[in-house]
Structure formats: structure tokens, C-alpha cells
CSV table of C-alpha atoms in Angstrom, one decimal:
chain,number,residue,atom,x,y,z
A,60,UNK,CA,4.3,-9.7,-33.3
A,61,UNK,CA,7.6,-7.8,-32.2
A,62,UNK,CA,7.7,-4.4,-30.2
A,63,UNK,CA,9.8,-2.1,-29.4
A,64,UNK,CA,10.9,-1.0,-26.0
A,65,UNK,CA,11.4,2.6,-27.1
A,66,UNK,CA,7.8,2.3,-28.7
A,67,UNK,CA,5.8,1.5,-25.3
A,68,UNK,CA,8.0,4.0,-23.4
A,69,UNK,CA,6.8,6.6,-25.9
A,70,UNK,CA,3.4,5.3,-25.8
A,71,UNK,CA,3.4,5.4,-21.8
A,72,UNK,CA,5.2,9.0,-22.2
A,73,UNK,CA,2.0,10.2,-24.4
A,74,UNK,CA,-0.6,8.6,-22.6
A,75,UNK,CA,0.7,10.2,-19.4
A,76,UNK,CA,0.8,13.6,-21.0
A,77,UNK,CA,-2.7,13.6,-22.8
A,78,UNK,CA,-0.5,15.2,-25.5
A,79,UNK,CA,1.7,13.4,-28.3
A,80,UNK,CA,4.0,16.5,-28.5
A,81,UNK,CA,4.9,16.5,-24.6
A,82,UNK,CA,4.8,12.7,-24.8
A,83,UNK,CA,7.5,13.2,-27.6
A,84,UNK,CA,9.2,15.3,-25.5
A,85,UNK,CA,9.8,13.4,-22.6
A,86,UNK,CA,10.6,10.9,-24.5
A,87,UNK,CA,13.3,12.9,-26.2
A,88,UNK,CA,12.1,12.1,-29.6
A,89,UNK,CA,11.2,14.5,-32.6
A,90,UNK,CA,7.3,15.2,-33.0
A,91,UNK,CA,7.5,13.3,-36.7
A,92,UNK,CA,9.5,10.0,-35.2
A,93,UNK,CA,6.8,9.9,-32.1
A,94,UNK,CA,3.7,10.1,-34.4
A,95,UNK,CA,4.7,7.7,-37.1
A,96,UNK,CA,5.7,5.4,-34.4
A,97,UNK,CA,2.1,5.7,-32.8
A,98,UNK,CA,0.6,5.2,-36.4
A,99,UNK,CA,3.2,2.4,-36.7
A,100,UNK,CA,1.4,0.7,-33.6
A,101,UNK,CA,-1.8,1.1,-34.4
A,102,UNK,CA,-1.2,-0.5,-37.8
A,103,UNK,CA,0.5,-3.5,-36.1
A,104,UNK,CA,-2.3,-4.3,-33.7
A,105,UNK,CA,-4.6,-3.1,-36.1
A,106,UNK,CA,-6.0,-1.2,-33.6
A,107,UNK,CA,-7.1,3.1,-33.1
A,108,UNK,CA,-5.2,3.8,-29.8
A,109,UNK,CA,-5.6,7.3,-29.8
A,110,UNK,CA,-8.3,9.8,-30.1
A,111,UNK,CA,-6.9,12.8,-31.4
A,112,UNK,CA,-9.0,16.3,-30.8
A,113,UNK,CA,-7.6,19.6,-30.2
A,114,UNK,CA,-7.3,19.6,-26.7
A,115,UNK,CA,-4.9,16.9,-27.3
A,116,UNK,CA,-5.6,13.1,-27.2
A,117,UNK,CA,-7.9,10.1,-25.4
A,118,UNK,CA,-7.1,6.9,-24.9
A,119,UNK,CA,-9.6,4.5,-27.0
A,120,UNK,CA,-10.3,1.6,-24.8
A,121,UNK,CA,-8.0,-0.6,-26.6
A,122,UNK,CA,-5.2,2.0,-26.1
A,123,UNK,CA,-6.5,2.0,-22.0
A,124,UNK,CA,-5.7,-1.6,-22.4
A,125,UNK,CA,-2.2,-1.5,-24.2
A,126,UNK,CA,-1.3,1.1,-21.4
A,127,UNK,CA,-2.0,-1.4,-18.8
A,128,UNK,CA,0.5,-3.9,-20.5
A,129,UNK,CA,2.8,-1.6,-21.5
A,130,UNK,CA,3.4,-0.3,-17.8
A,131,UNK,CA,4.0,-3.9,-17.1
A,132,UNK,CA,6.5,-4.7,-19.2
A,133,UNK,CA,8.8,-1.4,-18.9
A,134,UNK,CA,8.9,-2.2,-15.4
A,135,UNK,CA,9.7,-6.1,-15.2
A,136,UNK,CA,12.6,-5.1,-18.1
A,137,UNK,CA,13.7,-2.0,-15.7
A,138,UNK,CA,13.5,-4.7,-12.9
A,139,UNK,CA,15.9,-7.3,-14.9
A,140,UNK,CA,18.3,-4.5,-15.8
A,141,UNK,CA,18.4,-3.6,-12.1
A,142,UNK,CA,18.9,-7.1,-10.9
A,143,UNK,CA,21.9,-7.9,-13.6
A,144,UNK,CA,23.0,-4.7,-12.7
A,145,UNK,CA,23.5,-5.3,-9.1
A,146,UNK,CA,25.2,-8.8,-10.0
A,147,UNK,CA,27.6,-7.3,-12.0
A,148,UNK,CA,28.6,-4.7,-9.7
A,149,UNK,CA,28.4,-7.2,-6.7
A,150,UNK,CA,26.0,-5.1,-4.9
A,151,UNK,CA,22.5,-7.3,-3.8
A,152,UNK,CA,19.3,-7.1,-5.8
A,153,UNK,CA,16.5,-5.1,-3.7
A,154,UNK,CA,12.1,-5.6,-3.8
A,155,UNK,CA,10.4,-2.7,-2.8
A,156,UNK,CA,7.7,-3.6,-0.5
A,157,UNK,CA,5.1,-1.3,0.5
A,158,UNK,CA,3.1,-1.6,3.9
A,159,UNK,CA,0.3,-0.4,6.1
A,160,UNK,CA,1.7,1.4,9.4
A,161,UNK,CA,0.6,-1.5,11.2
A,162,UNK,CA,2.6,-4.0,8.9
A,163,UNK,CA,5.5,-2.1,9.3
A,164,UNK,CA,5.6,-2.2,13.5
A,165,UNK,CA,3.7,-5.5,14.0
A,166,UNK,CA,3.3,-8.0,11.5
A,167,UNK,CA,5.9,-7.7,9.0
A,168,UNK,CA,9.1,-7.4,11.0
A,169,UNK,CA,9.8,-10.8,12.4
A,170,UNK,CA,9.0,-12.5,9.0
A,171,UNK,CA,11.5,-9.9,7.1
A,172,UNK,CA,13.9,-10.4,9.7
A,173,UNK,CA,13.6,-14.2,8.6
A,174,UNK,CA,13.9,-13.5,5.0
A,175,UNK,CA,16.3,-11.2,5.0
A,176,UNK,CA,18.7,-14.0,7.4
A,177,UNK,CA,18.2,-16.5,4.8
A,178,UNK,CA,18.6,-14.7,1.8
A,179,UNK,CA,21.9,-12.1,2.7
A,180,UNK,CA,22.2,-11.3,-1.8
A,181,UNK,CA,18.7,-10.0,-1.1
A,182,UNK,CA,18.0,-6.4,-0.1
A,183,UNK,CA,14.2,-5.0,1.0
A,184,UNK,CA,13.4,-1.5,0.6
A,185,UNK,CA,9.8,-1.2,2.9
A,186,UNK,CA,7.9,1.9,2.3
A,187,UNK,CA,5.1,3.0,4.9
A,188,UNK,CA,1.9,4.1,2.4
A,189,UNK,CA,-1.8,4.0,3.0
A,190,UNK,CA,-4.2,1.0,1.3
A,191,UNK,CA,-5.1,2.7,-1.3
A,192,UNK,CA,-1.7,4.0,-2.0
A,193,UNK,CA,-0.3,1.1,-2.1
A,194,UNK,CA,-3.1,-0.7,-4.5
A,195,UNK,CA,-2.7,2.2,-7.2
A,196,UNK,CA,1.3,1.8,-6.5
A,197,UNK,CA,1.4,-2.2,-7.4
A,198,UNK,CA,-1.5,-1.9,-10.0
A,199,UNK,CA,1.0,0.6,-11.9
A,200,UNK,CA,3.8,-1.3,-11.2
A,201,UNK,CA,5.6,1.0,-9.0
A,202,UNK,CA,6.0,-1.5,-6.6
A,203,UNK,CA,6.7,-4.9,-6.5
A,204,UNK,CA,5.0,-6.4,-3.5
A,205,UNK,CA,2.2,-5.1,-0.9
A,206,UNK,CA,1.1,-5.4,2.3
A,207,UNK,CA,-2.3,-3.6,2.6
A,208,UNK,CA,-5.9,-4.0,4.0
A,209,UNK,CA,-8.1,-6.0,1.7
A,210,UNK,CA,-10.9,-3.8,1.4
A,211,UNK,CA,-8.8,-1.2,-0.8
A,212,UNK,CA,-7.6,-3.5,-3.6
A,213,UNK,CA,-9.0,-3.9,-6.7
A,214,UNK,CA,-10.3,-7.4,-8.2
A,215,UNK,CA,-7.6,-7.4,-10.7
A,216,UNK,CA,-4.6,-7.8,-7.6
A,217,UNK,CA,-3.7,-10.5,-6.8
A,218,UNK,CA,-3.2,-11.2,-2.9
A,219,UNK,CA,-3.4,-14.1,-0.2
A,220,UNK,CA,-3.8,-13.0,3.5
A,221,UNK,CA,-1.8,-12.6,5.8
A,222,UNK,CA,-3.0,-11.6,8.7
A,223,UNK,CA,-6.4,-9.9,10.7
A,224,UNK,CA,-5.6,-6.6,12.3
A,225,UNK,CA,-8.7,-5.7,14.3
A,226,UNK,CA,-8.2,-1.7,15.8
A,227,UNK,CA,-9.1,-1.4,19.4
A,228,UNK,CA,-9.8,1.5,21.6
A,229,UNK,CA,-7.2,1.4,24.6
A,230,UNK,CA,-8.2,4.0,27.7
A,231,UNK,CA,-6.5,4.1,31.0
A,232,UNK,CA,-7.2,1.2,33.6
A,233,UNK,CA,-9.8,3.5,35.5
A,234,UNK,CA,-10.7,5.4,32.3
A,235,UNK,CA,-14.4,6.4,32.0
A,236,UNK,CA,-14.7,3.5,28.6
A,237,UNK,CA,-12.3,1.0,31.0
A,238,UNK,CA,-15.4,-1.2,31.8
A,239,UNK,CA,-17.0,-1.5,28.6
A,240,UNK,CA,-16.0,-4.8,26.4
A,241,UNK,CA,-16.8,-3.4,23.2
A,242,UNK,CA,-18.1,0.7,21.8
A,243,UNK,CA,-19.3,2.3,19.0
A,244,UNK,CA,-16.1,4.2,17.7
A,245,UNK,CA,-18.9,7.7,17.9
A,246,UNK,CA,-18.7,7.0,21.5
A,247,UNK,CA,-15.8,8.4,22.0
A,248,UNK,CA,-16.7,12.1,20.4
A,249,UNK,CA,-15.7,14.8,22.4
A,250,UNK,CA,-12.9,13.0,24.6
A,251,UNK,CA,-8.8,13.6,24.4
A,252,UNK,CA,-7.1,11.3,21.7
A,253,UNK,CA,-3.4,10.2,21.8
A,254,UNK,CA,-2.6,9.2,18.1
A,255,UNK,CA,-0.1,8.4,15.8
A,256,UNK,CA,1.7,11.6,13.4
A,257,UNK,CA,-0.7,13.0,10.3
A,258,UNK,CA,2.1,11.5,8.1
A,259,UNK,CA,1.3,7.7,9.1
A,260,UNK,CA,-1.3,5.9,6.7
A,261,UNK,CA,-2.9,4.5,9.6
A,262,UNK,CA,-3.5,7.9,11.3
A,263,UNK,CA,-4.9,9.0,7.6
A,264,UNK,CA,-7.6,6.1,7.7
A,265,UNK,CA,-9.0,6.9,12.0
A,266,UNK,CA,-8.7,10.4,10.6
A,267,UNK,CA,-10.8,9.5,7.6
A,268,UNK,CA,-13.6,7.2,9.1
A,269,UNK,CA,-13.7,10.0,12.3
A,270,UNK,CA,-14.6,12.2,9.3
A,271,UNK,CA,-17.6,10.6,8.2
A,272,UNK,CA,-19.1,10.3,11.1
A,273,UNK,CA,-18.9,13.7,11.9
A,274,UNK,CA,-16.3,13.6,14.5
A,275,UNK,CA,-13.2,15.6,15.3
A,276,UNK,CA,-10.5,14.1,16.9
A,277,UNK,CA,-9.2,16.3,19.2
A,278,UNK,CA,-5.3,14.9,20.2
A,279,UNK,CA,-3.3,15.9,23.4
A,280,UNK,CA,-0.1,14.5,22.0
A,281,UNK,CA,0.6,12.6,18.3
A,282,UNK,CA,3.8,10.3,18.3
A,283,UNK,CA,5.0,7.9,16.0
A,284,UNK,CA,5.0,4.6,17.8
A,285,UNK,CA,1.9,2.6,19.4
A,286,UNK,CA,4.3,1.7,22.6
A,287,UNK,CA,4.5,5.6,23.4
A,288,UNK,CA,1.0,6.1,22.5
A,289,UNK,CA,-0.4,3.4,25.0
A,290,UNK,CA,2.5,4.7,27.6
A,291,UNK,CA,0.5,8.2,27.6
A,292,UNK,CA,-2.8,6.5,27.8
A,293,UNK,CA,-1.9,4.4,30.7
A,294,UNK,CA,-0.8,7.6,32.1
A,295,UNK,CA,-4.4,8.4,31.2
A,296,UNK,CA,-3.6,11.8,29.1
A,297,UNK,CA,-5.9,10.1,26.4
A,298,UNK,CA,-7.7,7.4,24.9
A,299,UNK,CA,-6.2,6.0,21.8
A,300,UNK,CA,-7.0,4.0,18.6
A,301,UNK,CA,-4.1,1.3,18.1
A,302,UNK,CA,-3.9,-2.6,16.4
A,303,UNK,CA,-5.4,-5.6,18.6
A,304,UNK,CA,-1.8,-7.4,18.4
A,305,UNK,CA,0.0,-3.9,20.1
A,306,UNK,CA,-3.0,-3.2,22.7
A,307,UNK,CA,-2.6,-6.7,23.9
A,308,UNK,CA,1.3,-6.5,24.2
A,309,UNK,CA,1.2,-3.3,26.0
A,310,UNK,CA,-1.8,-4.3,28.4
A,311,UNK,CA,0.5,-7.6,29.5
A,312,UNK,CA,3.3,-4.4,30.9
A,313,UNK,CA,1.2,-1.1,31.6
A,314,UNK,CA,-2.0,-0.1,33.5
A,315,UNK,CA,-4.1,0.0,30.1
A,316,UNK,CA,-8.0,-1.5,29.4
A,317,UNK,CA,-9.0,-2.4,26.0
A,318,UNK,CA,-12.0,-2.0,24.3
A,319,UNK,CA,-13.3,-3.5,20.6
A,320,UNK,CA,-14.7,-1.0,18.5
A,321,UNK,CA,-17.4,-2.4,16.9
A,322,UNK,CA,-17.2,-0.1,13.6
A,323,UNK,CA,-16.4,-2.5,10.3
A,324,UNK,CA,-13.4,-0.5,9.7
A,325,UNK,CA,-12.2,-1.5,12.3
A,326,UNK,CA,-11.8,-4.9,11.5
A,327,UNK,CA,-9.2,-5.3,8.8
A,328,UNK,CA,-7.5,-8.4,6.6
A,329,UNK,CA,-4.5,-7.1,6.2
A,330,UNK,CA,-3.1,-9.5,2.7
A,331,UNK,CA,0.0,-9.6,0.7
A,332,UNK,CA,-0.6,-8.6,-2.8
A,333,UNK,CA,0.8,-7.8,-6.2
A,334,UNK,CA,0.1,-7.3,-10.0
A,335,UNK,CA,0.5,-10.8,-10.7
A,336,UNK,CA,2.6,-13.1,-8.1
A,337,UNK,CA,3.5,-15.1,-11.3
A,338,UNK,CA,5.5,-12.5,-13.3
A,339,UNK,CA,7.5,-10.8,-10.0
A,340,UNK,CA,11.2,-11.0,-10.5
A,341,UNK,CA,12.8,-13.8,-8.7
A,342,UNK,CA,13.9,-12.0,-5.7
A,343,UNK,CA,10.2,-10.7,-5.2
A,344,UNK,CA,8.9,-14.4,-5.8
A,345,UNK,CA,11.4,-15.2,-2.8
A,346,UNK,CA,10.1,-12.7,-0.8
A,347,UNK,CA,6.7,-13.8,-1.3
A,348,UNK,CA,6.6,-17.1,-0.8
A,349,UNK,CA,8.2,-16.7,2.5
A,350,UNK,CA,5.4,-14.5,3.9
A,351,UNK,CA,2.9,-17.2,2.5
A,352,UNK,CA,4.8,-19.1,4.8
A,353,UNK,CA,4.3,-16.9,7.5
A,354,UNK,CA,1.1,-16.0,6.7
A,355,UNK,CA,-1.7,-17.1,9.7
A,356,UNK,CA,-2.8,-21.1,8.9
């Protein structure tokens, strides 16, 4: 069975819209060519994709599942053409890697810094995104590769771990929590915060679980590093919510106490995931199979 490139962008186009005239549309093609083309799948696979109605279309389950595929491959081919592309020009190929906040500052960096030293034709774009961002982004196959907390992936990602990242309350040395070994994270209700920006995804997911409990955070000060947020807490401006690996680090230079919040969300695998490791293209595979390598024994 042979399909055409054009058809599956066109499919994707109309399954995106809900509508087989805007999916013709964006997919610049006349409202006749798009809807034989449809009809031509559907005879192909032998298959109803489409529910038509007059509020425009629904997918049938089997057109749920050609969407899924068809996603796939329009982004491995846009992947090859970008690769050769960047050969031909001389310029490097590039995997865009999504991460948690505290990938990006803590785990990630000295392994990339590896990579990216024995691999110099190899580029890495690294986005910051919340976990379930960045699931819904490698499911769809907007990114390549993930580095994200396992509790907001899907069963049908695949992923290996790569590291714990346990979130720890950090006070001032003679704080009123600097005696306690471990608190519940509602504790803390009512007492001055220094936290990361609103933008950060790790910011988003204290914010969220402080929500559900019924708490508002109130901050003094919101910056965008966990080094300046446990320098103003050792200063003892604020408490602060920050990743086991940084509290640690900091408490080895500043007057700081830590504390381990016994909340589950708190206590995060933080694993390496993708689509399917399998069908990455070969720079991605690179990249991944050096962070199984650095991944914790």
C-alpha cells in the first residue's frame, strides 16, 4: 500500500480543523481535490475516516488512529529533510530537547556539555516546558526528545530514567522550620515564599499542588535561578521550595537548613522519553543514548 505525503498532510490539515474545507485550505488545495483524496483514502484502507455532519466532521476511531501515524511520519520526513538539509549547506543537524526547570539548571547540563564535546556536527536546541507539556509535545511529535517527571507521561512514551529529583523546603539556618527533618508542604501556609518566576514549569507545578491544598503562596521576591533563591533565604527573607541536588549544593556555601517535604509530589523521577526511541533520527538516537549513559546506575 503506497501513500502520499501530500495526502496525510491534508488529512492532518482536516483533522486539525474539524472541517474539510479549512483543512483544504490550509492545505492550499481546491475543496473537490481535498475530498476525493479523503474518499481516495478511505477506499485504500478500506476504512470510514470521517464522520461528516453539518457542523463539520469527527474523526471515526480508525481515522483517530491514522492521525496518530500520520503525525509521525510528516515529522520524521520533515526531520530527514532538515538533517540533509543542514549537510548540504554545511550547517550542523539540531534535536530539540525539551526539559523540566530542574533538568535544565541541574541535571542535564553536564551530560549535554559531554555530548555536545563529542559530537561538534551536532546542535541541541533545549526548551524549558512543564511535564505535561512536554508529554503532549513528544506524543505529537513536536519534539524529538524529553526530559520530564514520570508521573505526567502517558503509557504509550517511551522513557528510561534518569534521575530522582526529590523538592525540599530550604528556610534560613535559624528559621522557625530550621529544626524540623521533614514537614507537610501545608505547614508552611501563611509564611513568606521566595520562588522561581510564573513563567518557569517548575514554579507552575508548587503553584499547582499549593492550589489544591488550599494554599496561597504569598512571595517576597520571584527570581529565576535556585542559587539566588536560596541566597535570599539564607538571608532569611523567605522560605523556599527548590530540588534536593540544588539545596544540598547551596547548604555546603550559605547559612541555609533543609527540610523534606513529605508531600508525593514532591518526590519526582525525572526520565528521558520519546515517541518511540527506535524511530528518532540519528542525531536524536545519539543524544539519547548518551544520557542512558549518564543516566543514575
Amino acid at each position: 500500500m503506497r501513500f502520499d505525503l501530500i495526502d496525510l498532510q491534508l488529512f492532518i490539515a482536516v483533522a486539525d480543523a474539524r472541517s474539510i474545507t479549512r483543512g483544504a485550505l490550509a492545505a492550499h488545495l481546491a475543496l473537490a481535490s481535498a475530498s476525493a483524496r479523503i474518499k481516495g483514502l478511505e477506499q485504500a484502507l478500506g476504512v470510514t475516516l470521517l464522520k461528516r455532519g453539518r457542523r463539520g466532521i469527527e474523526l471515526t476511531a480508525a481515522g483517530e488512529s491514522l492521525l496518530d501515524h500520520a503525525r509521525v511520519v510528516i515529522h520524521n520526513v520533515e526531520a530527514m529533510q532538515g538533517d540533509l538539509a543542514a549537510f548540504a549547506s554545511g550547517a550542523k543537524a539540531s534535536v530539540l530537547l525539551l526539559a523540566t526547570t530542574s533538568g535544565l539548571s541541574e541535571h542535564l547540563p553536564k551530560a549535554l556539555a559531554a555530548f555536545l564535546r563529542a559530537h561538534p556536527d551536532i546542535n541541541v536546541d533545549v526548551e524549558e516546558r512543564e511535564s505535561t507539556d512536554i508529554a503532549a509535545a513528544v506524543a505529537t511529535g513536536a519534539a524529538d526528545v524529553g526530559f520530564a517527571a514520570e508521573h505526567a507521561l502517558p503509557d504509550n512514551i517511551e522513557r528510561f530514567l534518569f534521575s530522582e529529583d526529590r523538592l525540599m523546603l530550604v528556610t534560613a539556618r535559624r528559621g522557625v522550620f530550621a529544626g524540623r527533618r521533614q514537614i507537610d508542604f501545608q505547614e508552611v501556609a501563611g509564611h513568606d515564599f521566595v520562588g522561581l518566576t510564573n513563567a518557569t514549569a517548575l514554579q507552575l507545578h508548587i503553584a499547582k499542588h499549593a492550589a489544591r491544598l488550599g494554599m496561597r503562596l504569598r512571595f517576597r521576591a520571584r527570581l529565576r535561578d535556585f542559587d539566588a533563591i536560596c541566597q535570599m533565604v539564607a538571608a532569611d527573607v523567605g522560605i523556599g521550595v527548590v530540588p534536593e541536588v540544588a539545596a544540598r549544593r547551596c547548604a555546603r556555601s550559605m547559612p541555609l537548613a533543609t527540610v523534606r517535604i513529605r508531600d508525593a509530589w514532591a518526590n519526582r523521577k525525572l526520565v528521558i522519553c520519546a515517541r518511540s526511541f527506535k524511530s528518532l533520527p540519528r542525531p536524536a538516537k545519539l543524544l539519547v543514548e548518551h544520557l542512558r549513559g549518564a543516566a543514575i546506575p
